[in-house]
Amino acid sequence: MTDIGIGIIGGGYMGKAHSVAFSAVGAVFGTALRPRLEMIAALSPASAERYRKAFGFRRAAKDWAALVADPAVQAVVIASPPDTHLDITRAAAALGKPVFCEKPLGASVEDARAMTDVVEAAGVINMIGFNYIRTPASQFARRLVAEGAIGDVTWFRGEHTEDFYANPTAPASWRTSGDGNGTMGDLAPHMINAALALIGPINSVMAEIETVHSDRDGVSVTNDDQAQMMCRFSNGAMGHLFFSRIATGRKMGYIYEITGTKGAIRFNQEDQNALWLYKAEGPEAERGFRQILTGPAHPDYEPFCLGPGHGTGYQDQIIIEARDFLEAIDTGQSKWPTFRDGLAVSEIVAAARASQATGRWVSV
Amino acid sequence: MTDIGIGIIGGGYMGKAHSVAFSAVGAVFGTALRPRLEMIAALSPASAERYRKAFGFRRAAKDWAALVADPAVQAVVIASPPDTHLDITRAAAALGKPVFCEKPLGASVEDARAMTDVVEAAGVINMIGFNYIRTPASQFARRLVAEGAIGDVTWFRGEHTEDFYANPTAPASWRTSGDGNGTMGDLAPHMINAALALIGPINSVMAEIETVHSDRDGVSVTNDDQAQMMCRFSNGAMGHLFFSRIATGRKMGYIYEITGTKGAIRFNQEDQNALWLYKAEGPEAERGFRQILTGPAHPDYEPFCLGPGHGTGYQDQIIIEARDFLEAIDTGQSKWPTFRDGLAVSEIVAAARASQATGRWVSV
Amino acid sequence: MTDIGIGIIGGGYMGKAHSVAFSAVGAVFGTALRPRLEMIAALSPASAERYRKAFGFRRAAKDWAALVADPAVQAVVIASPPDTHLDITRAAAALGKPVFCEKPLGASVEDARAMTDVVEAAGVINMIGFNYIRTPASQFARRLVAEGAIGDVTWFRGEHTEDFYANPTAPASWRTSGDGNGTMGDLAPHMINAALALIGPINSVMAEIETVHSDRDGVSVTNDDQAQMMCRFSNGAMGHLFFSRIATGRKMGYIYEITGTKGAIRFNQEDQNALWLYKAEGPEAERGFRQILTGPAHPDYEPFCLGPGHGTGYQDQIIIEARDFLEAIDTGQSKWPTFRDGLAVSEIVAAARASQATGRWVSV
Amino acid sequence: MTDIGIGIIGGGYMGKAHSVAFSAVGAVFGTALRPRLEMIAALSPASAERYRKAFGFRRAAKDWAALVADPAVQAVVIASPPDTHLDITRAAAALGKPVFCEKPLGASVEDARAMTDVVEAAGVINMIGFNYIRTPASQFARRLVAEGAIGDVTWFRGEHTEDFYANPTAPASWRTSGDGNGTMGDLAPHMINAALALIGPINSVMAEIETVHSDRDGVSVTNDDQAQMMCRFSNGAMGHLFFSRIATGRKMGYIYEITGTKGAIRFNQEDQNALWLYKAEGPEAERGFRQILTGPAHPDYEPFCLGPGHGTGYQDQIIIEARDFLEAIDTGQSKWPTFRDGLAVSEIVAAARASQATGRWVSV
Ligand SMILES: NC(=O)C1=CN([C@@H]2O[C@H](COP(=O)(O)OP(=O)(O)OC[C@H]3O[C@@H](n4cnc5c(N)ncnc54)[C@H](O)[C@@H]3O)[C@@H](O)[C@H]2O)C=CC1
Ligand SMILES: NC(=O)C1=CN([C@@H]2O[C@H](COP(=O)(O)OP(=O)(O)OC[C@H]3O[C@@H](n4cnc5c(N)ncnc54)[C@H](O)[C@@H]3O)[C@@H](O)[C@H]2O)C=CC1
Ligand SMILES: NC(=O)C1=CN([C@@H]2O[C@H](COP(=O)(O)OP(=O)(O)OC[C@H]3O[C@@H](n4cnc5c(N)ncnc54)[C@H](O)[C@@H]3O)[C@@H](O)[C@H]2O)C=CC1
Ligand SMILES: NC(=O)C1=CN([C@@H]2O[C@H](COP(=O)(O)OP(=O)(O)OC[C@H]3O[C@@H](n4cnc5c(N)ncnc54)[C@H](O)[C@@H]3O)[C@@H](O)[C@H]2O)C=CC1
């Protein structure tokens, strides 16, 4: 058991989540590498110091560059806004340090490509933060589909819907401008990643992206409120994706439904400890979607609790991520999902924007 | 209280349903006009006689033309396959007899248009059989949306999914050929009607229609297994519709979700006695989708039962239809949905087919 | 196909339900005997005439005695208050006429016993109106338990809860006095019947019966608002039953949960078209309660609709009852549940009252 | 920010859970006191060393006495079997050290009383591990009831049901002997605690406790498989509690339903991020149980995640416990639930056993 110095950039929503995750991951998974909360950086030395104290880091950095350069920081976690992702990645890669980056991979598909190139060229361990796919339920769904439990997939429907901007009178903010902060930049990547992970590559898309409330308190909104796309997977399955930040009533609508020739799967992150499975077998009179409660029989559940149905939560997904990142560093092998997997998502987002611009199907 | 002689053409799935409905509607609703099950027609005099006996009609017709022409038949119900709808309508209209026609309006949009023209020219009472929209829950949903309970609608998602052809080894049949018998002809009309009724006119569509299992036991399948379309409503709302007869696990997936600026509605016909309503009001901590069980407080429930939550079923929808048809005849005023409403649906189906052919958005 | 003259006593909630049922049952089930709505009786000739017109009977009776005595009335349906059940039964039995009686069997266990004796002595067809157990879902549940699908039953929990008297300021009425009108008289019989039908005889009970709101608008309430009992089945299973008319939020809480050594069943009448089944078989990771939607594969569903998941409702249960009553008459064999089955329920109600009086377990 | 040395006794299910909790609690809640994982004890030095390494403690103790006595251990967490609780508590209290003890408080009500006396006499901070009541949902339920949101409570139903011993052929183990390990000792305390916390004191109980499978593989089972009790709360509400370890299909059935004169609440730990609330207000047609997804508007949610509906899990409950224990130590004020609250639960368990023995109601 060796320890490793972790540096986290950003102390907001995700900076905190990763701080907690690296605090807990050793005890949960008994990892070979034990993280040491070495350093945290934020927008100013003062805010970094505040986060340091709150989350229990040894030191606060004066800025992210100092953090990346610090020799005691042996792995870098990027939890700052999308437009900082590329520069930080470049700096870390130049020093050969492993990088974990929050989604989306960068502020644009170009950034994402550059980030992927740079980590691959440098040969550094890299990972992107698609946490929702890591619940025991969704990991199990991937396994079921891969093993053919529902036969050949004919249809996939996914959505990522929340309602934090549903109120038309909510004022504009940094979230209402910038491609990376709109629905396509902020929410879509999680579900696109899920679609790719569950079903496989997407060949082509036909999308609609729109700003429903274009004026908030007299300020123009310059990014999107909701978007949908029809898509075709390379295995032939038909698909549909929907994303919204104005989906009144939906709090964490990371929802998917997969239809196969022998069965079907349904999942809703709002009830993340249940996976619904239908199998077209046994007597007709006894068939139905069954609500499987996650437990030790499902991937990555047991380290959190020995009892089935006792449930894991949001924070536990980030702990699973931390485990994988540490294992990747320990073994010297990047683990899924890497920057390349993040790039694949960004390319679909870009194709959707192109489709929106032309009103036509676009190949990925 | 006067009675009226009803003639039903077809004694299959829907012929029986209408026979039961006209048997029960008087006692349920205490209608002014009391139906008399006068005559039934089918493919042959023998089968018509079989239905006559089973359902309790006075007489069996030797064919549909005899039924329409019979003076004791004062209103005609068409429950035979789509390609018979136009001819029967013509005959009934020529005699000035009220016509109730099962969906889809005809075998094609041209038939639908001709049927609409003929009944309107003749001035006969006419109605089309979109029964699902008549549940107390869906009637109440319409009222809620119309009254602005959920604010301005921003998103509509609808599907009509069943799995009767999900098994790829199920043999071909009459259902696997003919536009009217594919998913777009058979299932889509119900949900398109719901979309129009709940939200309003659709301006444009972008569709994909496909035959997933094109060969069944060596026989070519020539109509569609599933289809999806993005659509834009004239009130500006974005929408998506999906239809499938291969949706493994779905038995009666007439499902819709409506998002508005002040609330949201969810409905699934598989649990037809519940409507889910979210209202963005009251303390944040107490908000949530509420499961409203239908009862006497909802449209057309009380005649079936005085107790809330006791539930209505499929057959009751047809009884409500019968009530409306009788009232239309009695008052001399056609009631919604008329053939024109059926035509509106057929036009959207036609636009979807055009979109599929061109890979582009098509205006309706 | 012969017809049979039906006489219904009572034109309220259940009088209407049976009128509709006998109107529809022939077309639904193609019964050998076809009911003729011959005569209806109510509290006065005037009200009887009103019901006659509304429900479509040939004649109104001046009182129930006239109805029972009328030669064209060949079978009697009792849908009047509990305290009328015994006298009507006596009169019908004396004339050898089949009797269908709404629950509870009489106003007291003594009445119930007398009624059972009289029909059995006279050898007339008799049936009691426990309709809820007749849904396709509950019929299927009975079959599953009987066939051992869930192994040996170890636990049964049942409730019948509604909220029509939940509001403490709702005024007193005829419902708030008389044993037969309290929760134990009005609601308990349905669920006790279900317990007996699903699990088998009950040996002993330990009950609590209480009036929560003993004063309504200055008027004393003299019957019970809610009651619970622990019970022991003769097959050894432990059980619990709960009944309430003040269960705020519950509309039709006819709910049961059955645990066996190999599986479990859950049902809620508020979603009467779904039965939840768990089987302790197959891989642990794929186990879960499955939501079985009723369809043609389940008892008595297909005559109502060919499509699974399309759903039956409250009224359909009464139609199934009518079918069984007609078949019993046709074959000369009373069908379950007979008056004797109703008496078994009344005896458990009586045992519960005795337990409440003594604060001890009471054998049935 | 000061740190405090934590010593945990036991490295099994709960020993690990508390180890993780004390690792994460500082980062999650930014507690004033920061725990230091100082020492862990188990059955042998070898197993303690194994846990030390896995969970990240500084040192392993040779036995629990050494741990309690160690000066660097400033607070003791008891996560060993019930029969060890009393001795450890005595030792810790003698040294004036704060004690957190897992439920049940001791192996018997006598132990529980002795433990309570000893910590109160010594004036040491003490807390008992009823974690389930700490979910944001259940904390919110407590608040709703306390604030009168559902009016006066008339009915409470609670159960704690799991199925880990449902299979009759599962072999005997330490779990199948010893009162503390049967259903009444192991599962009942959680739900009894919930009943007391949600509704208030219980006056009297009438119970049934039984061993369903008394022989497992030729070995006698000497404790209980399932138990039920009717109870009366001192505020007058009627109640029922059920506990089972043989509830096939139930994984974490910590379920309660509370009925009040103005509303009702339902909760199931298997979907711990939802609370169901019914309010008897607003138009009848819009009433229904609403599914409230927990979020920052609910107690103790926000530190785990800023997004509503994103969900907390089992481990997070233990982190909340750790926060309260640390705060209690920091402020010098024990926090709910203390040993006295644990004793109250044990007294109800004892009353239930007395009721079972006599077949009568027993006052608590
Ligand atoms: N995986 C997930 O579930 C979620 C991922 N995210 C992603 O995480 C990233 C961060 O988002 P949030 O935590 O929500 O943002 P936030 O606004 O809560 O926090 C951002 C943090 O970054 C710091 N920061 C900003 N610019 C910086 C700079 N130049 N140098 C150093 N620190 C800087 C800020 O001080 C702040 O602490 C984004 O890429 C976002 O898309 C966000 C929320 C959920
Ligand atoms: N509203 C709804 O829920 C449903 C509507 N439908 C619609 O109802 C119509 C009938 O469909 P089903 O009842 O399912 O078909 P079916 O195959 O069960 O019955 C068709 C009936 O029409 C009779 N028929 C066929 N050709 C005839 C002719 N030339 N003259 C007289 N009778 C003829 C047949 O003898 C048969 O009795 C179709 O338009 C269908 O789309 C069907 C099922 C459900
Ligand atoms: N199976 C079920 O789901 C239900 C069963 N019931 C049972 O049905 C029976 C009737 O209850 P409801 O229909 O709710 O009552 P109701 O009050 O709605 O109707 C009672 C009817 O009986 C008539 N009536 C009363 N006394 C009479 C007399 N002496 N002679 C002739 N007619 C008389 C009244 O005029 C009225 O039409 C009761 O035994 C009740 O427990 C009631 C509701 C539901
Ligand atoms: N709050 C909750 O959700 C739960 C609470 N519990 C409670 O936690 C306590 C522990 O149960 P589990 O963790 O399930 O047991 P376990 O069998 O998983 O672990 C018990 C641990 O105690 C240690 N131990 C046993 N005797 C000891 C001794 N004399 N000295 C030092 N260490 C000793 C063992 O080495 C083992 O590490 C019990 O009181 C149990 O009722 C258990 C499970 C869940």
Coordinates of C-alpha atoms in Angstrom, one line a residue, chain D:
Chain D
M1 CA -10.3 22.5 13.3
T2 CA -9.0 19.9 15.7
D3 CA -8.7 16.3 15.1
I4 CA -9.9 13.4 17.3
G5 CA -8.7 9.9 17.5
I6 CA -11.4 7.3 16.7
G7 CA -11.2 3.7 17.8
I8 CA -13.6 1.2 16.1
I9 CA -14.3 -2.2 17.6
G10 CA -15.3 -4.7 14.9
G11 CA -14.3 -4.7 11.3
G12 CA -17.3 -6.5 9.8
Y13 CA -20.4 -5.1 8.1
M14 CA -20.7 -2.1 10.4
G15 CA -17.1 -1.7 11.4
K16 CA -16.3 -1.1 7.8
A17 CA -19.2 1.2 7.4
H18 CA -18.1 3.4 10.3
S19 CA -14.5 3.4 9.0
V20 CA -15.7 4.7 5.7
A21 CA -17.9 7.2 7.4
F22 CA -15.2 8.7 9.5
S23 CA -12.9 8.8 6.5
A24 CA -15.4 10.9 4.5
V25 CA -17.4 12.9 7.1
G26 CA -14.9 15.8 7.4
A27 CA -14.9 16.5 3.6
V28 CA -18.7 16.1 3.4
F29 CA -19.7 18.2 6.3
G30 CA -16.6 20.2 7.0
T31 CA -16.9 19.2 10.6
A32 CA -15.2 21.2 13.3
L33 CA -13.7 18.0 14.7
R34 CA -11.8 16.0 12.1
P35 CA -11.7 12.3 12.8
R36 CA -8.3 10.4 12.7
L37 CA -8.7 6.7 12.1
E38 CA -6.5 5.8 15.1
M39 CA -7.2 2.2 16.0
I40 CA -9.3 -0.8 15.2
A41 CA -10.0 -3.9 17.2
A42 CA -11.5 -7.2 16.2
L43 CA -11.6 -10.8 17.4
S44 CA -7.9 -11.3 17.1
P45 CA -4.8 -9.2 16.5
A46 CA -4.5 -10.8 13.1
S47 CA -7.9 -9.8 11.9
A48 CA -7.6 -6.3 13.4
E49 CA -4.4 -5.9 11.4
R50 CA -6.2 -7.0 8.3
Y51 CA -8.9 -4.4 8.8
R52 CA -6.4 -1.7 9.7
K53 CA -4.7 -2.1 6.4
A54 CA -8.0 -2.4 4.4
F55 CA -9.7 0.7 6.0
G56 CA -6.6 2.8 6.6
F57 CA -6.3 2.9 10.4
R58 CA -3.0 3.9 12.0
R59 CA -2.9 1.0 14.4
A60 CA -4.5 -2.3 15.2
A61 CA -5.4 -3.1 18.8
K62 CA -4.7 -6.5 20.3
D63 CA -8.2 -6.6 21.7
W64 CA -11.1 -4.2 22.4
A65 CA -9.9 -3.5 25.9
A66 CA -6.5 -2.3 24.6
L67 CA -8.3 -0.1 22.2
V68 CA -10.6 1.5 24.8
A69 CA -7.6 2.1 27.1
D70 CA -5.4 3.6 24.4
P71 CA -4.8 7.3 25.1
A72 CA -4.9 8.2 21.4
V73 CA -8.3 6.8 21.2
Q74 CA -10.6 9.6 22.1
A75 CA -13.9 8.2 21.1
V76 CA -15.1 4.6 20.8
V77 CA -17.3 3.1 18.2
I78 CA -18.8 -0.3 19.0
A79 CA -19.5 -2.3 15.9
S80 CA -19.1 -5.8 17.4
P81 CA -21.9 -8.2 18.3
P82 CA -24.6 -7.3 20.8
D83 CA -23.2 -9.3 23.7
T84 CA -20.0 -7.3 23.7
H85 CA -21.8 -3.9 23.9
L86 CA -22.2 -3.7 27.7
D87 CA -18.7 -4.5 28.7
I88 CA -17.2 -2.2 26.2
T89 CA -19.5 0.6 27.2
R90 CA -18.5 0.1 30.9
A91 CA -14.8 0.3 30.0
A92 CA -15.2 3.4 27.9
A93 CA -17.5 5.2 30.4
A94 CA -15.0 4.5 33.1
L95 CA -12.4 6.4 31.1
G96 CA -14.9 9.2 30.3
K97 CA -14.7 8.5 26.6
P98 CA -17.6 9.2 24.2
V99 CA -19.3 6.0 22.9
F100 CA -21.2 5.3 19.8
C101 CA -22.9 1.9 19.9
E102 CA -24.5 -0.1 17.1
K103 CA -28.0 -1.3 17.6
P104 CA -29.4 -3.1 19.4
L105 CA -28.2 -1.4 22.6
G106 CA -27.2 -4.7 24.2
A107 CA -28.1 -8.4 24.1
S108 CA -31.1 -7.8 26.3
V109 CA -33.2 -5.1 27.9
E110 CA -31.2 -5.6 31.1
D111 CA -28.0 -4.9 29.2
A112 CA -29.6 -1.9 27.6
R113 CA -30.6 -0.5 30.9
A114 CA -27.2 -1.1 32.4
M115 CA -25.5 0.6 29.4
T116 CA -27.8 3.6 29.7
D117 CA -27.2 3.9 33.4
V118 CA -23.5 3.7 33.0
V119 CA -23.1 6.4 30.3
E120 CA -25.5 8.7 32.1
A121 CA -23.8 8.2 35.4
A122 CA -20.4 8.8 33.8
G123 CA -21.7 11.8 31.8
V124 CA -20.1 10.6 28.6
I125 CA -21.5 11.4 25.2
N126 CA -23.4 8.5 23.9
M127 CA -25.3 7.6 20.7
I128 CA -26.9 4.6 19.2
G129 CA -26.8 3.5 15.5
F130 CA -30.3 3.9 14.1
N131 CA -29.2 5.0 10.7
Y132 CA -32.2 4.5 8.6
I133 CA -34.2 7.2 10.2
R134 CA -31.4 9.6 9.1
T135 CA -32.1 9.6 5.4
P136 CA -33.1 13.0 4.1
A137 CA -36.5 11.5 3.3
S138 CA -37.2 10.1 6.8
Q139 CA -35.9 13.2 8.5
F140 CA -38.3 15.2 6.3
A141 CA -41.1 12.8 7.2
R142 CA -40.5 13.5 10.8
R143 CA -40.6 17.2 10.2
L144 CA -43.8 17.0 8.3
V145 CA -45.6 15.0 11.0
A146 CA -44.3 17.2 13.7
E147 CA -45.4 20.3 11.9
G148 CA -48.9 18.9 11.5
A149 CA -48.7 18.7 7.7
I150 CA -50.9 15.6 7.8
G151 CA -53.0 16.6 10.8
D152 CA -53.6 14.2 13.7
V153 CA -52.1 10.8 13.1
T154 CA -54.7 8.0 13.2
W155 CA -52.7 5.1 11.9
F156 CA -49.2 3.9 11.6
R157 CA -48.0 0.8 9.8
G158 CA -44.3 -0.1 9.8
E159 CA -42.3 -3.1 8.7
H160 CA -38.7 -4.1 8.5
T161 CA -38.6 -7.0 6.2
E162 CA -35.7 -8.7 4.4
D163 CA -35.3 -12.2 2.9
F164 CA -31.8 -13.3 3.9
Y165 CA -33.2 -16.3 5.6
A166 CA -36.2 -16.9 3.4
N167 CA -34.8 -20.1 1.9
P168 CA -35.8 -22.9 4.3
T169 CA -32.8 -24.9 3.2
A170 CA -30.3 -22.2 4.2
P171 CA -28.2 -23.7 6.9
A172 CA -28.2 -22.6 10.6
S173 CA -25.5 -20.1 11.7
W174 CA -24.8 -17.8 14.6
R175 CA -27.8 -15.7 13.4
T176 CA -30.2 -18.5 14.1
S177 CA -29.7 -18.5 17.9
G178 CA -29.6 -15.7 20.5
D179 CA -32.4 -13.3 21.1
G180 CA -30.4 -10.4 19.8
N181 CA -29.9 -12.1 16.5
G182 CA -33.5 -13.0 15.7
T183 CA -35.8 -10.7 13.9
M184 CA -37.0 -9.0 17.1
G185 CA -33.4 -8.4 18.1
D186 CA -31.9 -7.6 14.8
L187 CA -34.5 -5.9 12.6
A188 CA -37.3 -4.7 14.8
P189 CA -35.2 -2.1 16.6
H190 CA -34.8 0.1 13.5
M191 CA -38.5 0.2 12.8
I192 CA -39.6 0.6 16.4
N193 CA -37.2 3.5 16.6
A194 CA -38.8 5.0 13.5
A195 CA -42.3 4.5 15.0
L196 CA -41.3 6.4 18.1
A197 CA -39.5 9.1 16.2
L198 CA -42.3 9.7 13.7
I199 CA -45.3 9.3 16.0
G200 CA -44.3 9.3 19.6
P201 CA -44.3 7.0 22.6
I202 CA -46.0 3.6 22.4
N203 CA -48.3 2.7 25.4
S204 CA -49.1 -0.9 24.8
V205 CA -48.4 -3.8 22.5
M206 CA -50.0 -7.1 21.5
A207 CA -47.5 -9.3 19.8
E208 CA -46.9 -12.6 18.0
I209 CA -43.3 -13.8 17.6
E210 CA -42.5 -17.0 15.7
T211 CA -39.9 -19.3 14.4
V212 CA -41.2 -20.5 11.0
H213 CA -38.3 -22.8 10.1
S214 CA -37.3 -24.3 13.4
D215 CA -34.9 -26.8 11.9
R216 CA -32.2 -26.0 9.5
D217 CA -30.1 -28.9 8.3
G218 CA -30.8 -30.8 11.5
V219 CA -29.8 -27.9 13.7
S220 CA -32.5 -26.3 15.9
V221 CA -33.3 -22.6 15.3
T222 CA -33.7 -20.9 18.6
N223 CA -34.7 -17.4 17.7
D224 CA -37.5 -15.8 15.7
D225 CA -38.0 -15.6 11.9
Q226 CA -40.9 -13.2 11.9
A227 CA -43.0 -11.2 14.4
Q228 CA -45.9 -8.8 14.3
M229 CA -47.5 -6.5 16.9
M230 CA -50.5 -4.3 17.1
C231 CA -49.7 -1.2 19.2
R232 CA -51.3 1.9 20.6
F233 CA -49.4 5.2 20.7
S234 CA -49.9 7.6 23.6
N235 CA -51.3 10.2 21.2
G236 CA -54.1 7.7 20.5
A237 CA -53.0 6.5 17.1
M238 CA -53.5 2.8 16.3
G239 CA -50.4 1.0 14.9
H240 CA -49.0 -2.2 13.5
L241 CA -45.5 -3.4 13.1
F242 CA -44.1 -6.4 11.3
F243 CA -40.6 -7.8 11.1
S244 CA -39.3 -10.6 9.1
R245 CA -36.1 -12.2 7.8
I246 CA -38.0 -14.6 5.6
A247 CA -39.9 -12.1 3.6
T248 CA -39.1 -13.5 0.2
G249 CA -38.4 -10.7 -2.3
R250 CA -38.0 -7.9 0.2
K251 CA -34.4 -6.7 0.3
M252 CA -34.6 -3.7 2.5
G253 CA -38.3 -3.4 3.4
Y254 CA -38.0 -0.6 6.0
I255 CA -41.5 0.6 5.1
Y256 CA -43.9 2.9 6.8
E257 CA -47.3 4.4 6.1
I258 CA -48.7 7.2 8.3
T259 CA -52.3 8.3 8.0
G260 CA -53.4 11.6 9.4
T261 CA -56.6 13.5 9.4
K262 CA -55.2 15.9 6.7
G263 CA -52.8 13.8 4.8
A264 CA -50.7 10.7 4.6
I265 CA -47.1 9.7 4.1
R266 CA -45.6 6.6 2.6
F267 CA -42.0 5.5 2.5
N268 CA -40.0 2.5 1.4
Q269 CA -36.3 2.3 2.1
E270 CA -35.9 0.3 -1.1
D271 CA -36.4 3.6 -2.8
Q272 CA -34.9 5.8 -0.2
N273 CA -34.7 8.9 -2.2
A274 CA -38.5 9.3 -2.5
L275 CA -41.1 10.3 0.0
W276 CA -44.7 10.0 -0.9
L277 CA -47.0 12.7 0.5
Y278 CA -50.7 13.1 0.2
K279 CA -52.4 16.3 1.3
A280 CA -56.2 16.5 1.5
E281 CA -56.2 20.0 0.0
G282 CA -56.8 21.7 -3.3
P283 CA -59.3 20.5 -5.8
E284 CA -60.4 16.9 -5.3
A285 CA -59.6 16.1 -9.0
E286 CA -55.9 17.1 -8.5
R287 CA -55.2 15.2 -5.3
G288 CA -52.9 12.2 -5.1
F289 CA -49.8 10.9 -3.5
R290 CA -46.9 12.9 -4.8
Q291 CA -43.5 11.3 -5.1
I292 CA -41.1 13.9 -3.6
L293 CA -37.5 13.2 -4.7
T294 CA -35.1 14.3 -2.0
G295 CA -32.8 17.2 -2.7
P296 CA -31.1 20.2 -1.2
A297 CA -34.5 21.3 0.2
H298 CA -34.5 18.3 2.5
P299 CA -32.5 17.7 5.7
D300 CA -28.8 16.7 5.3
Y301 CA -29.0 16.3 1.6
E302 CA -27.1 19.2 0.2
P303 CA -23.7 18.3 1.7
F304 CA -23.8 15.2 -0.4
C305 CA -24.9 16.8 -3.7
L306 CA -26.2 20.0 -5.0
G307 CA -28.6 18.4 -7.4
P308 CA -32.0 17.2 -6.3
G309 CA -32.9 13.6 -7.3
H310 CA -29.3 12.7 -7.6
G311 CA -29.6 10.5 -4.5
T312 CA -28.0 9.4 -1.3
G313 CA -27.3 5.8 -0.3
Y314 CA -26.8 3.6 2.7
Q315 CA -23.2 4.7 3.4
D316 CA -24.4 8.3 3.5
Q317 CA -26.6 7.6 6.5
I318 CA -23.6 6.4 8.4
I319 CA -21.8 9.6 7.5
I320 CA -24.6 11.6 8.9
E321 CA -24.4 9.6 12.1
A322 CA -20.7 10.3 12.3
R323 CA -21.3 14.0 11.8
D324 CA -23.8 14.0 14.7
F325 CA -21.5 12.0 16.9
L326 CA -18.6 14.4 16.3
E327 CA -20.9 17.4 16.9
A328 CA -22.1 15.9 20.1
I329 CA -18.5 15.5 21.3
D330 CA -17.6 19.0 20.1
T331 CA -20.5 20.6 21.9
G332 CA -20.5 18.3 24.9
Q333 CA -24.2 17.6 24.3
S334 CA -25.3 14.1 23.3
K335 CA -27.5 14.1 20.3
W336 CA -30.5 12.0 19.4
P337 CA -30.7 9.1 19.4
T338 CA -28.9 8.4 22.7
F339 CA -28.6 5.2 24.6
R340 CA -31.8 6.2 26.4
D341 CA -33.6 6.2 23.0
G342 CA -32.1 2.8 22.4
L343 CA -33.4 1.7 25.7
A344 CA -36.9 2.8 24.9
V345 CA -36.7 0.6 21.9
S346 CA -35.4 -2.4 23.9
E347 CA -38.3 -1.9 26.3
I348 CA -40.8 -2.3 23.6
V349 CA -39.1 -5.4 22.4
A350 CA -39.3 -6.7 25.9
A351 CA -43.0 -5.8 26.2
A352 CA -43.6 -7.7 22.9
R353 CA -41.9 -10.8 24.2
A354 CA -44.1 -10.5 27.3
S355 CA -47.2 -10.2 25.2
Q356 CA -46.2 -13.2 23.1
A357 CA -45.8 -15.2 26.3
T358 CA -49.2 -14.2 27.7
G359 CA -51.3 -13.8 24.6
R360 CA -52.4 -10.4 25.9
W361 CA -51.9 -6.7 25.5
V362 CA -48.9 -5.5 27.6
S363 CA -48.3 -2.0 28.7
V364 CA -44.8 -0.6 28.0

